[in-house]
XYZ file of C-alpha atoms in Angstrom:
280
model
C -38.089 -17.002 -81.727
C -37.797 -13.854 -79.224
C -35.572 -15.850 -77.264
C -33.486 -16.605 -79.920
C -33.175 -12.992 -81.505
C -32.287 -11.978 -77.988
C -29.032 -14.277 -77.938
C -28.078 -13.365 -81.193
C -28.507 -9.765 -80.177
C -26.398 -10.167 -77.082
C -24.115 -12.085 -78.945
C -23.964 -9.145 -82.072
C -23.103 -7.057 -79.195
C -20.252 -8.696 -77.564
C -18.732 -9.069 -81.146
C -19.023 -5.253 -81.658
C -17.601 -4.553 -77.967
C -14.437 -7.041 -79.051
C -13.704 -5.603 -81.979
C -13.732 -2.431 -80.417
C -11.205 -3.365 -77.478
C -9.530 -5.105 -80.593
C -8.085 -1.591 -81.391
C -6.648 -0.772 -77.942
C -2.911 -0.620 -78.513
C -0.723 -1.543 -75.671
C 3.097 -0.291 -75.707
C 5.611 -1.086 -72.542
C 9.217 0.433 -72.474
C 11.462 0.401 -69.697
C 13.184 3.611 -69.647
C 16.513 1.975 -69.879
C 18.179 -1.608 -70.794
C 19.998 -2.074 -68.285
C 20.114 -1.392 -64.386
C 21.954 -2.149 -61.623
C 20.774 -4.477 -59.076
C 18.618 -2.960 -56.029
C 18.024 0.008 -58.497
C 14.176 1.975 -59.182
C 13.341 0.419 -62.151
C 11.032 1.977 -63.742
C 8.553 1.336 -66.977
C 6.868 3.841 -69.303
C 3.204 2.404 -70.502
C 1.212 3.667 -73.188
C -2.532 2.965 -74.094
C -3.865 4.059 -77.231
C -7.761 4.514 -78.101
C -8.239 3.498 -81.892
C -12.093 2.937 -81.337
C -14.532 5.825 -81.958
C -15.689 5.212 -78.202
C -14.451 6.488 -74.865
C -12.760 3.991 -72.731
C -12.878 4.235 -68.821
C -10.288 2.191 -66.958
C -11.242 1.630 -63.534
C -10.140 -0.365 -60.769
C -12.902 -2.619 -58.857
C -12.469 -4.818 -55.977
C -9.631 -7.050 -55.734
C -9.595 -6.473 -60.068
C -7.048 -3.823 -60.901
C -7.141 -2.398 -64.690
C -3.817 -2.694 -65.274
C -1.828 -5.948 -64.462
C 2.521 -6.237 -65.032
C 3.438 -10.056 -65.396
C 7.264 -10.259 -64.786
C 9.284 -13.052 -66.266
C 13.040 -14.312 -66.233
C 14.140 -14.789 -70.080
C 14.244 -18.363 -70.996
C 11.587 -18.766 -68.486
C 7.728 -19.729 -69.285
C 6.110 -19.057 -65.528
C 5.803 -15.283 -64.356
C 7.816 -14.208 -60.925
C 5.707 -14.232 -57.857
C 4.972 -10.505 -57.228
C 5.081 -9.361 -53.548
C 2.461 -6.924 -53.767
C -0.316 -5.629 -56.068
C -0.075 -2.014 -57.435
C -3.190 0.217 -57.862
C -2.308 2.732 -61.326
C -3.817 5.702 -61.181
C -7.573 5.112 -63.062
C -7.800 6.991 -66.791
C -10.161 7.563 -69.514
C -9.337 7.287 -73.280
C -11.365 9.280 -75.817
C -11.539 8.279 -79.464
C -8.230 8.272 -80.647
C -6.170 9.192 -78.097
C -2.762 8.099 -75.911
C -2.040 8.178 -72.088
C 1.446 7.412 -70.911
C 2.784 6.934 -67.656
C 5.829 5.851 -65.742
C 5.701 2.980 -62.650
C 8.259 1.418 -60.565
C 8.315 -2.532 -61.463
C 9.910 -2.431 -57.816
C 6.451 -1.683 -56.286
C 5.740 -5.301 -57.455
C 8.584 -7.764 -57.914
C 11.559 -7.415 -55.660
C 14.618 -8.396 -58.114
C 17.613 -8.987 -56.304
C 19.959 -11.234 -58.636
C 21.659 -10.043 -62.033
C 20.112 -11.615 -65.208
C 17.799 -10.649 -68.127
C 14.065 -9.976 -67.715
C 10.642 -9.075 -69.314
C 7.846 -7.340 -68.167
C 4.469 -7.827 -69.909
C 1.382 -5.224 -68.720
C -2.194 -6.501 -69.418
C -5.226 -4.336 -69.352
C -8.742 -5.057 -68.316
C -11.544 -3.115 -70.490
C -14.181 -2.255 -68.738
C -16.589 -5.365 -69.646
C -14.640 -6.681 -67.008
C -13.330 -9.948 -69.455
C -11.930 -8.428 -72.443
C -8.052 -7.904 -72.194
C -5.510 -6.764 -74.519
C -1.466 -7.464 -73.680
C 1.725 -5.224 -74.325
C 4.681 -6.162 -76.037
C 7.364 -7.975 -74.194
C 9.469 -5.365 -72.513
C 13.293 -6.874 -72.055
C 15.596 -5.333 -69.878
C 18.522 -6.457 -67.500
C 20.339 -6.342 -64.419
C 23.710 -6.445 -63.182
C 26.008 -5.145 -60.372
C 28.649 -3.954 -62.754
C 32.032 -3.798 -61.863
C 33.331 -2.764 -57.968
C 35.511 0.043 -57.186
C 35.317 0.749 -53.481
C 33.561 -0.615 -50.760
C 33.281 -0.707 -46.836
C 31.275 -2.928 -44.517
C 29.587 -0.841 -41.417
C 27.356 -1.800 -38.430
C 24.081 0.812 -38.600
C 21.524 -0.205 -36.334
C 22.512 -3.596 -35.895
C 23.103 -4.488 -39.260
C 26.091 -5.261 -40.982
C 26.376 -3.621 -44.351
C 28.066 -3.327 -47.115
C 28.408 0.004 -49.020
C 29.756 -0.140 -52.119
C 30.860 1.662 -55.284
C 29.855 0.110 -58.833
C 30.862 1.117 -62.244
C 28.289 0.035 -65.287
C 27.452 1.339 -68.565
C 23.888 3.294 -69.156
C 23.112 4.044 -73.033
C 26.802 4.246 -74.184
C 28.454 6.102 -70.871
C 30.087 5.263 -68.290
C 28.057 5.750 -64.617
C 28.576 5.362 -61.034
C 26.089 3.522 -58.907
C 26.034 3.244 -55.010
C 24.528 -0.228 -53.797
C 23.959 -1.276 -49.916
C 23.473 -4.980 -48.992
C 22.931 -6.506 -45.889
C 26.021 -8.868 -45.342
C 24.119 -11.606 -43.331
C 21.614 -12.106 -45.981
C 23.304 -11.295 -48.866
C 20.463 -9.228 -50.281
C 21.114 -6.392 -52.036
C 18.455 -3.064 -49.767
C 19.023 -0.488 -52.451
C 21.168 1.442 -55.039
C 20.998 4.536 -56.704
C 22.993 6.958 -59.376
C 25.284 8.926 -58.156
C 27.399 10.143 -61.107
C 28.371 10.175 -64.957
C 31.918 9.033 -64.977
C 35.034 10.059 -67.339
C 37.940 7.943 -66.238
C 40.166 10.561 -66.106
C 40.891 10.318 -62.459
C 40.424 7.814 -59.958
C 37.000 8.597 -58.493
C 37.663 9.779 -54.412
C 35.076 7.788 -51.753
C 34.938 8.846 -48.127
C 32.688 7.649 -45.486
C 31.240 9.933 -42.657
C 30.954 9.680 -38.921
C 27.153 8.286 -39.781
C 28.507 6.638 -42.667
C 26.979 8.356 -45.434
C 29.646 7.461 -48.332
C 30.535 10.701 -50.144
C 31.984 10.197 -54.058
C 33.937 12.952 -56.087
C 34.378 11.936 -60.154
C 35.538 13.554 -63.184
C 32.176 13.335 -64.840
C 32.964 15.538 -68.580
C 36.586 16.998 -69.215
C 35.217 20.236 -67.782
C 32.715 19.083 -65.165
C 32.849 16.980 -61.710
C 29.829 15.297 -59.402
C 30.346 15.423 -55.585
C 27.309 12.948 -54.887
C 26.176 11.427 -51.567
C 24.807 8.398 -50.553
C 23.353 7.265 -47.492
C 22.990 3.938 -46.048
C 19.754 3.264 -47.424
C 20.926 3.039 -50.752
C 19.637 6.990 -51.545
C 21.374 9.518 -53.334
C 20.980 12.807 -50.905
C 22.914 15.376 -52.997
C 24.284 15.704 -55.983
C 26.397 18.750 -56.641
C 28.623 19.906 -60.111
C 31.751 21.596 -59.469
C 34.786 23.360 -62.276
C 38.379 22.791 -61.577
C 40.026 25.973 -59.604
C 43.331 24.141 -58.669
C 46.120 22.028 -59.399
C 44.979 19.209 -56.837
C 41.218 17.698 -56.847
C 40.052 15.473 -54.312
C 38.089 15.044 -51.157
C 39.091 16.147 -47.692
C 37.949 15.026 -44.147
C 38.435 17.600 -41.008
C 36.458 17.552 -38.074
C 33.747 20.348 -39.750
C 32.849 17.621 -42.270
C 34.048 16.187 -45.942
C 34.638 18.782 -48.289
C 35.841 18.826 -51.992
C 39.163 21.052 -52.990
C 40.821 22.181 -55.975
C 36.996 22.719 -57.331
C 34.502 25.655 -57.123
C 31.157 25.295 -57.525
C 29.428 24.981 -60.700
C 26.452 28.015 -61.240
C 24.279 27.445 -64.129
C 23.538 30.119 -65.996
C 20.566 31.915 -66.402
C 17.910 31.077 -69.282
C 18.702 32.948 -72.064
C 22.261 34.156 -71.258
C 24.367 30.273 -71.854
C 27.791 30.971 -73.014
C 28.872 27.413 -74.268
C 30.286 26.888 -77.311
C 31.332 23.236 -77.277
C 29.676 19.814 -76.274
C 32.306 19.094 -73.828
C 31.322 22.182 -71.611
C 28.189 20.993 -71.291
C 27.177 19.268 -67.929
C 25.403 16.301 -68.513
């Protein structure tokens, strides 16, 4: 009979312990829809304690807390992931949130257009229980070209090149890099919000950094740079000052003309008065 209570005991207890990590509530959002190909993208994760109990997440050997699965739409078996993150290790207390942002990167290298989903996992601390996110859909693509140039740095052949996609309603300007012998795309990065007002101007420098002036708002234009990584290196805002915009080459360097540079204004003392003075 003792042995018997004892297993219903231990059984009563695992009940109580899975109805408990019954009420952890797992959100995943990527922080866009869509992003172009060889881009950071990243994820925002929320966890939310509706138990009366404090939850430690903690990573053990080999057994991470927090697992992403990553799947092509239309697709039942996950993507192989080429490395395992470590997230940072938290505690929930009764009836609280933590969010956090990741790079999906860090995992999965995606290197083709297409639609995706993500799906995070976490591990309570019983070390079986689990409780899954939603299915987090996003996409990517390599939008459409405007410019590009094939280099030799360090012994590679590459392709720099300018893209033009959409991003939550506007239209943006992405830099991409990809090796030419294997086709696969290193990196890209944001460079600029893009009003197609004027053609946007793309130089390359003597180390082949590819410099990009746009009208980005009917008051407001980007000078952005781009190295041949794939990283953005500056970004700059400049006003109109003259009847001719574009960018210049001499032998001091690329330079913008026909624009002055854009000071923001101190906290307290903005004069605008209308949404299209506004830098994004």
């Amino acid at each position: 009979m003792k042995t018997l209570y004892r297993l219903l005991l231990f059984a009563f207890c695992l009940l109580m312990v899975a109805q408990a990590y019954a009420q952890i509530e797992v959100r995943l959002e990527p922080v866009r829809k869509d992003f172009v190909v060889g881009e950071a993208i990243a994820f925002k994760i929320t966890i939310t304690n509706h138990t009366d109990a404090t939850i430690p997440l903690r990573n053990t050997p080999g057994r991470p807390w927090l697992n992403v699965a990553l799947f092509r739409r239309g697709e039942h078996n996950p993507i192989s992931p080429h490395a395992v993150a470590r997230f940072p290790e938290i505690t929930l207390t009764p009836g609280s949130s933590r969010s956090f942002q990741f790079n999906i990167g860090s995992m999965y290298r995606i290197s083709t257009t297409g639609g995706y989903y993500a799906i995070a996992t976490v591990r309570m601390p019983d070390g079986h229980t689990t409780h899954g996110s939603n299915r987090a859909l996003f996409a990517t693509t390599n939008g459409g070209k405007l410019r590009d140039f094939n280099v030799s740095v360090r012994g590679q052949r590459l392709n720099l090149s300018l893209r033009l996609t959409s991003v939550n309603g506007k239209q943006c300007i992405f830099g991409q890099v990809k090796n030419i012998d294997t086709n696969q795309v290193i990196r890209a990065c944001f460079l600029a919000e893009y009003l197609n007002f004027m053609r946007p101007s793309v130089l390359l420098d003597g180390a082949f950094n590819m410099h990009v002036l746009c009208q980005s708002t009917p008051e407001f234009y980007t000078y952005a740079v781009m190295d041949t990584h794939g990283k953005r290196t500056s970004a700059k805002l400049y006003k109109r000052s003259g009847d001719t915009v574009d960018l210049i080459g001499t032998g001091k360097g690329i330079f913008p003309i026909g624009l002055t540079p854009y000071v923001a204004p101190e906290p307290g003392k903005e004069n605008i008065h209308k949404a299209s003075e506004r830098p994004f």
